[in-house]
Tab-separated table of C-alpha atoms in Angstrom:
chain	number	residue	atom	x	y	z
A	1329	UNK	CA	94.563	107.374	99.593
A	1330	UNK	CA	98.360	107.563	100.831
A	1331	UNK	CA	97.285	105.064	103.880
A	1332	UNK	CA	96.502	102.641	101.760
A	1333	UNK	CA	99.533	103.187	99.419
A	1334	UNK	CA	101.447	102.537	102.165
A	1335	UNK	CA	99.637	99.528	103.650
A	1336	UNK	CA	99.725	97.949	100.278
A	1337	UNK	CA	103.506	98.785	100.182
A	1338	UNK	CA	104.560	97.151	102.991
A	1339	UNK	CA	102.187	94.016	102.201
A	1340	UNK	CA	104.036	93.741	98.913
A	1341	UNK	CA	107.260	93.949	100.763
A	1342	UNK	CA	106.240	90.897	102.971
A	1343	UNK	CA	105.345	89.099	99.845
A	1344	UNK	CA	108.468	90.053	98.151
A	1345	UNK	CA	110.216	88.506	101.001
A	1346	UNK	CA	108.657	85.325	101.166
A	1347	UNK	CA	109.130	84.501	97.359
A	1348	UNK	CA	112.392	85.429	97.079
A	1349	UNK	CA	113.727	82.692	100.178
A	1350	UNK	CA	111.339	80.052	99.215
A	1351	UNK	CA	110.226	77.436	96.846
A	1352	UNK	CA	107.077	78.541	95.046
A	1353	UNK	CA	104.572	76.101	96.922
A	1354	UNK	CA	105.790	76.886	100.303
A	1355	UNK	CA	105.773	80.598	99.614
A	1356	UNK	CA	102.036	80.380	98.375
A	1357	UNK	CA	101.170	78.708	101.729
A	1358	UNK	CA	103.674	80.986	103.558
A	1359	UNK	CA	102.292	84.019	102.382
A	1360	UNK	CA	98.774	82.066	103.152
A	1361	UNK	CA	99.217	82.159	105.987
A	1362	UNK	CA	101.117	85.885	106.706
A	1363	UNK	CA	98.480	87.477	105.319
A	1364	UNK	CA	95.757	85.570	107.713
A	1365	UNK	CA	98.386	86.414	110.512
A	1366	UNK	CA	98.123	90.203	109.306
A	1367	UNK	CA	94.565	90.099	108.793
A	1368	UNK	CA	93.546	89.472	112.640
A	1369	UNK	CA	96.776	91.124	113.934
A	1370	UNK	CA	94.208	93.431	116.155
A	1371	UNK	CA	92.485	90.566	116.950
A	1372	UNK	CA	95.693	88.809	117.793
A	1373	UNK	CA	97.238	91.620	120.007
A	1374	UNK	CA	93.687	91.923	121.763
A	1375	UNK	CA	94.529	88.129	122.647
A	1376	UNK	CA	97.525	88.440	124.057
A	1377	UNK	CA	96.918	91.818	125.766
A	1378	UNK	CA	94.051	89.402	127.756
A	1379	UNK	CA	96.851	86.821	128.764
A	1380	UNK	CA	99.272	88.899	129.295
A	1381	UNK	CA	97.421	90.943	131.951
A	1382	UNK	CA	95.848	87.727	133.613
A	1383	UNK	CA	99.308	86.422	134.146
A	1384	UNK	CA	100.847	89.562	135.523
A	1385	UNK	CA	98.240	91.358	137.405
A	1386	UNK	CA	98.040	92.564	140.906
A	1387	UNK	CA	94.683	93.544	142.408
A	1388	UNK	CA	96.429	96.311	144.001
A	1389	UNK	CA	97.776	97.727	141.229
A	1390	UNK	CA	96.255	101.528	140.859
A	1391	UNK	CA	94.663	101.063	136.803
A	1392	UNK	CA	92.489	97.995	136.928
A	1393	UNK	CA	92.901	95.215	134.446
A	1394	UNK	CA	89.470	95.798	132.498
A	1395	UNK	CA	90.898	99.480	132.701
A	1396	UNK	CA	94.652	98.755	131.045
A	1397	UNK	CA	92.592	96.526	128.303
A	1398	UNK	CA	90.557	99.475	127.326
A	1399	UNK	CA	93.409	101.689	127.050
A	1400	UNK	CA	95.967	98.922	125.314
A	1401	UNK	CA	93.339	98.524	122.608
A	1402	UNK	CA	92.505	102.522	122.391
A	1403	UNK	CA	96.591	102.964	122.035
A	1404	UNK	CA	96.795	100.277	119.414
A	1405	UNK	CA	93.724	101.307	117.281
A	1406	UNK	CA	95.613	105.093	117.446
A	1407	UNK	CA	98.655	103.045	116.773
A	1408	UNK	CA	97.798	101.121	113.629
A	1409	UNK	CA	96.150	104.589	111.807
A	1410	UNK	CA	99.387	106.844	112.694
A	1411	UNK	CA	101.916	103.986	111.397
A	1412	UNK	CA	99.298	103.747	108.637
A	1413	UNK	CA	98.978	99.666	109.049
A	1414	UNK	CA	95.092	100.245	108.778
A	1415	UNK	CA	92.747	102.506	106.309
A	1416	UNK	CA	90.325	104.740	107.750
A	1417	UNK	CA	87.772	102.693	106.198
A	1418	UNK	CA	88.796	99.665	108.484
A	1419	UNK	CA	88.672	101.869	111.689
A	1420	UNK	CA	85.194	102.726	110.893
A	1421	UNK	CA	83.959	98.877	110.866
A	1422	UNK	CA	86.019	99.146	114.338
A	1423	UNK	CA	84.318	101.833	115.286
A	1424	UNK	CA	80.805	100.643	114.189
A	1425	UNK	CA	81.753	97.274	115.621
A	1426	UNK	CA	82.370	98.069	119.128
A	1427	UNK	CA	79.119	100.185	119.403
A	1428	UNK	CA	77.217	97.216	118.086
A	1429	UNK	CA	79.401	94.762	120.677
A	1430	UNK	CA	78.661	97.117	123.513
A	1431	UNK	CA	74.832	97.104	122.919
A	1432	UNK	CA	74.988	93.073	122.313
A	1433	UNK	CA	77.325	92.833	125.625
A	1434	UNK	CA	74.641	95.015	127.509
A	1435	UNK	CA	71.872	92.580	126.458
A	1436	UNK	CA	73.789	89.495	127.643
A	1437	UNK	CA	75.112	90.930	130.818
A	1438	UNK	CA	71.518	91.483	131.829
A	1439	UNK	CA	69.933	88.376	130.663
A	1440	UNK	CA	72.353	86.693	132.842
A	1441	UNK	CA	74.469	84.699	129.981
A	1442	UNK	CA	77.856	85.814	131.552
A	1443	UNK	CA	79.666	88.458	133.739
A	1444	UNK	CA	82.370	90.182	134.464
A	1445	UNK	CA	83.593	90.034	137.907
A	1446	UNK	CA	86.555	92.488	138.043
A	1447	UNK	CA	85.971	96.299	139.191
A	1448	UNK	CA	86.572	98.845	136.677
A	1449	UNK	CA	85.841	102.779	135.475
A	1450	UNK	CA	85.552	101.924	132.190
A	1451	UNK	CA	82.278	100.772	132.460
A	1452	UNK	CA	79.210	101.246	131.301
A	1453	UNK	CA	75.968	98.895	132.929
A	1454	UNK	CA	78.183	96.735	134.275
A	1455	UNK	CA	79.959	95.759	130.902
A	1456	UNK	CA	84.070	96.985	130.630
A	1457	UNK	CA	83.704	99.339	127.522
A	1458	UNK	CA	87.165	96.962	126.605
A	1459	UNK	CA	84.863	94.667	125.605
A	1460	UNK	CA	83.176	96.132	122.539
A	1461	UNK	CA	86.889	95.562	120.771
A	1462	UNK	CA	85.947	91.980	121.076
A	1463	UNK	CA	83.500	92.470	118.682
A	1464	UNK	CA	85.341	94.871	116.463
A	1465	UNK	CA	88.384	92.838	115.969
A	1466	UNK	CA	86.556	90.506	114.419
A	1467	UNK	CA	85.206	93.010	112.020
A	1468	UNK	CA	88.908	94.431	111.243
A	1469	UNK	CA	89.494	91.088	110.451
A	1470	UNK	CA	87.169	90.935	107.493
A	1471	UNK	CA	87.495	94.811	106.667
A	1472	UNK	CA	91.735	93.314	106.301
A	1473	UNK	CA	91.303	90.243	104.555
A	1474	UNK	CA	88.692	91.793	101.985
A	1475	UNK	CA	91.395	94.175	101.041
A	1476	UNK	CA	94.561	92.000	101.610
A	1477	UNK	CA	93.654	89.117	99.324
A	1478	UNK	CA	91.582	91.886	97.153
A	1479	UNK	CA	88.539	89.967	97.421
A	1480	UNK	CA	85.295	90.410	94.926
A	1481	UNK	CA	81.989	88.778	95.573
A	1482	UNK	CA	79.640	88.356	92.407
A	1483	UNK	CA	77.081	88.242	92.282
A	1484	UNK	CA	76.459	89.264	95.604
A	1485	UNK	CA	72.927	89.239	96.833
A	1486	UNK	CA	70.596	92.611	97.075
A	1487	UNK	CA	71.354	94.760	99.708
A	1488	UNK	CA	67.960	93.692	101.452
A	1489	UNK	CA	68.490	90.120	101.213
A	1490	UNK	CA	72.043	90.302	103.205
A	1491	UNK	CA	70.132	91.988	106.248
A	1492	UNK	CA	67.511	89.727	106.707
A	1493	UNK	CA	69.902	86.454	106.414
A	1494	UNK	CA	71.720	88.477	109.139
A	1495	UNK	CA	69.219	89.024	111.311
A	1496	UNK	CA	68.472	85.635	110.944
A	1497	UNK	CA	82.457	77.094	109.853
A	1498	UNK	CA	85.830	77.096	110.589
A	1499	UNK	CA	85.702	81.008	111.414
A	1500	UNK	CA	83.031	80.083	114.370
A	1501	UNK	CA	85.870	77.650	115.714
A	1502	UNK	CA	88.637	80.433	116.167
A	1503	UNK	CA	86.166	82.760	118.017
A	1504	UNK	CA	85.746	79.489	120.345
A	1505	UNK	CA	89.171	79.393	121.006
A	1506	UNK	CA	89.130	83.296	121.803
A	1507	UNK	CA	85.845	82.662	123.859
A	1508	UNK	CA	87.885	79.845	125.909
A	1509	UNK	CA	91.510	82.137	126.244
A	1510	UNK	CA	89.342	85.359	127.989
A	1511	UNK	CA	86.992	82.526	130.517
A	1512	UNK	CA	90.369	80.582	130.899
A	1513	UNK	CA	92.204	83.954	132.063
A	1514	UNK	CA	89.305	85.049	134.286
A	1515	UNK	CA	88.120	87.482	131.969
A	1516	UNK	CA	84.421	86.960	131.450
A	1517	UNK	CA	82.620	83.613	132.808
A	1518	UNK	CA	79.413	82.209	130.952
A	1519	UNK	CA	76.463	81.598	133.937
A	1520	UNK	CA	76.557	78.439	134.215
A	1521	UNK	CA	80.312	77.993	133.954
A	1522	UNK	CA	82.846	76.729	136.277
A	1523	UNK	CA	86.477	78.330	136.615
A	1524	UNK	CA	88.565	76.016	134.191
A	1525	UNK	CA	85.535	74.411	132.174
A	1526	UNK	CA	85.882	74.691	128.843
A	1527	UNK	CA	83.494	76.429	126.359
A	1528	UNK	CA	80.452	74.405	125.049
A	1529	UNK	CA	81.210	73.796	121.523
A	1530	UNK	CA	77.796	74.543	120.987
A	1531	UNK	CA	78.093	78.056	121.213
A	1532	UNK	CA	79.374	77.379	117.521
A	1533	UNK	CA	76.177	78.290	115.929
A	1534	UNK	CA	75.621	81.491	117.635
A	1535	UNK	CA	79.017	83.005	116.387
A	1536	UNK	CA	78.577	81.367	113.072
A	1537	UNK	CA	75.594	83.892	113.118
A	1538	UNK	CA	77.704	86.326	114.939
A	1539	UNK	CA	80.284	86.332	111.956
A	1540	UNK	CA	77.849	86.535	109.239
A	1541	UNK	CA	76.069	89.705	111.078
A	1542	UNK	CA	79.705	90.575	110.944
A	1543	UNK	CA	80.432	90.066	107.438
A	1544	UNK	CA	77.206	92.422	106.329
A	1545	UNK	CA	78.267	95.242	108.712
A	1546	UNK	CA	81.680	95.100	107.264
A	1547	UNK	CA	80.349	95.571	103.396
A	1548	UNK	CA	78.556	98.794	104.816
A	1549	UNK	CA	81.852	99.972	104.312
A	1550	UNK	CA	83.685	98.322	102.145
A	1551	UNK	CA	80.954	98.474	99.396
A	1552	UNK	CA	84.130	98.256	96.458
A	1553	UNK	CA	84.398	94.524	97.040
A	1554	UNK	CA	80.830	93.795	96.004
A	1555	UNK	CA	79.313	93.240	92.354
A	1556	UNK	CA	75.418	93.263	91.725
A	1557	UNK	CA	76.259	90.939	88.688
A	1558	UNK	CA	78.631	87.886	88.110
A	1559	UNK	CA	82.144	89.024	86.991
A	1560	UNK	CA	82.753	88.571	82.962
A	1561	UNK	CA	85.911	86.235	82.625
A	1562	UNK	CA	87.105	87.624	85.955
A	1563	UNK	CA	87.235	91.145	85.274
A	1564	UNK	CA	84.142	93.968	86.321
A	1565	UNK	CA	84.654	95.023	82.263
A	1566	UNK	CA	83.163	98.074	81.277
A	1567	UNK	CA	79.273	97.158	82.252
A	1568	UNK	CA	77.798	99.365	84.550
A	1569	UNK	CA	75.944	96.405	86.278
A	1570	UNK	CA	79.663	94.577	86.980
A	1571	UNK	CA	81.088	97.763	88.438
A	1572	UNK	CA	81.124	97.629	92.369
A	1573	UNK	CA	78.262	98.851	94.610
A	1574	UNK	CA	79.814	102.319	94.895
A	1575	UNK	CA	78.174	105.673	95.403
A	1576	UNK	CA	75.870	105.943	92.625
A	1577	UNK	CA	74.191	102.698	92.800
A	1578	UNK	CA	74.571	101.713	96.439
A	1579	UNK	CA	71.343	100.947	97.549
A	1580	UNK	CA	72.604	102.192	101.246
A	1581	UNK	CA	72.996	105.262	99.842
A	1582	UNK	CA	69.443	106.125	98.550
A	1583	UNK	CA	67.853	105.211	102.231
């Protein structure tokens, strides 16, 4: 597809970049840690779009802040497919993620486990439809790093096996510190939390569970990454049972 052409292009001309200034070793890490950065850049604009409107702000102001977040991270999804710096593959787990965030928001918000306490239109049951990008960024995350370090998983697990350890690490401790930036900006408050109290760092173990959920929504999509089989000195080879879970023998397909 010519969006990813162009994707991998300029991620080529980052690494190009990087290894032509600097010793081997601190390219490696360099480019480490670029293509992490690049990886969770929605994520990471999200972020700062929730600072950045805590600091500046006016409760007068005619758009509310829940409002301008909603918009910001409409503009920047629409933003990231027209400068072709995402696949259309990636903005479906976005799109699938934020429908699964909103339904997960609407069951929090209503068992009480936090709020939001800022007026807004963008709202649906009392939850800022802004929200549900929460979720999704962290599935463009994986949908980006799968592709970006051209990840394969073999053998992965049947099909039936990933959904019921979802329904059932260090990833968990960067959605704390997300968790803490939008409480510490006034964003969203947990129940039983005070203004300036930090996050309970035992929340760890629900988004550990939150990421792997994640992780099996994101392979709905991108099924080219997976391998029924283990790889043969690296390499899918010509066996049908090492080729990716694509079309023909996606077992999400035949449901």
């Amino acid at each position: 597809m010519v969006e990813t052409e162009n994707t991998h292009s300029l991620e080529r001309s980052l690494g190009d970049w990087a290894r032509g200034r600097l010793p081997f070793a601190l390219a490696e890490f360099v480019m480490f840690v670029l293509k992490q950065g690049w990886a969770c850049l929605f994520g990471g604009l999200l972020l700062l779009a929730i600072i950045g409107t805590r600091l500046i702000w006016q409760a007068d102001w005619p758009l509310h802040r829940y409002d301008a977040l909603f918009v910001f991270a409409i503009a920047t999804q629409a933003a990231f497919l027209a400068l072709r710096l995402e696949t259309w593959d990636e903005a479906r787990v976005i799109l699938l993620f934020h429908l699964t965030g909103m339904v997960m928001e609407w069951f929090k918000v209503r068992a009480g486990s936090w709020g939001y306490p800022k007026p807004g239109l963008f709202m649906l049951m009392g939850v800022p439809l802004f929200s549900g990008f929460m979720y999704a960024a962290a599935g463009s995350y994986m949908a980006r790093v799968i592709r970006i370090f051209d990840m394969r998983f073999a053998p992965y697990p049947p099909f039936c096996i990933t959904l019921l350890l979802g329904a059932a690490g260090a990833s968990s401790l960067a959605l704390w510190v997300a968790e803490n930036v939008g409480t510490a900006t006034g964003t969203w408050l947990y129940a039983s939390q005070m203004p300036g109290q930090w996050v309970s760092l035992g929340k760890l173990g629900s988004w550990y569970l939150l990421l792997y959920v994640a992780f099996v929504t994101v392979t709905l999509v991108t099924r080219a990454a997976l391998f029924p089989a283990a790889l043969a000195d690296g390499k899918s080879g010509s066996n049908p049972a090492l080729h990716p879970l694509n079309h023909q023998n996606d077992p999400t397909k035949n449901q």
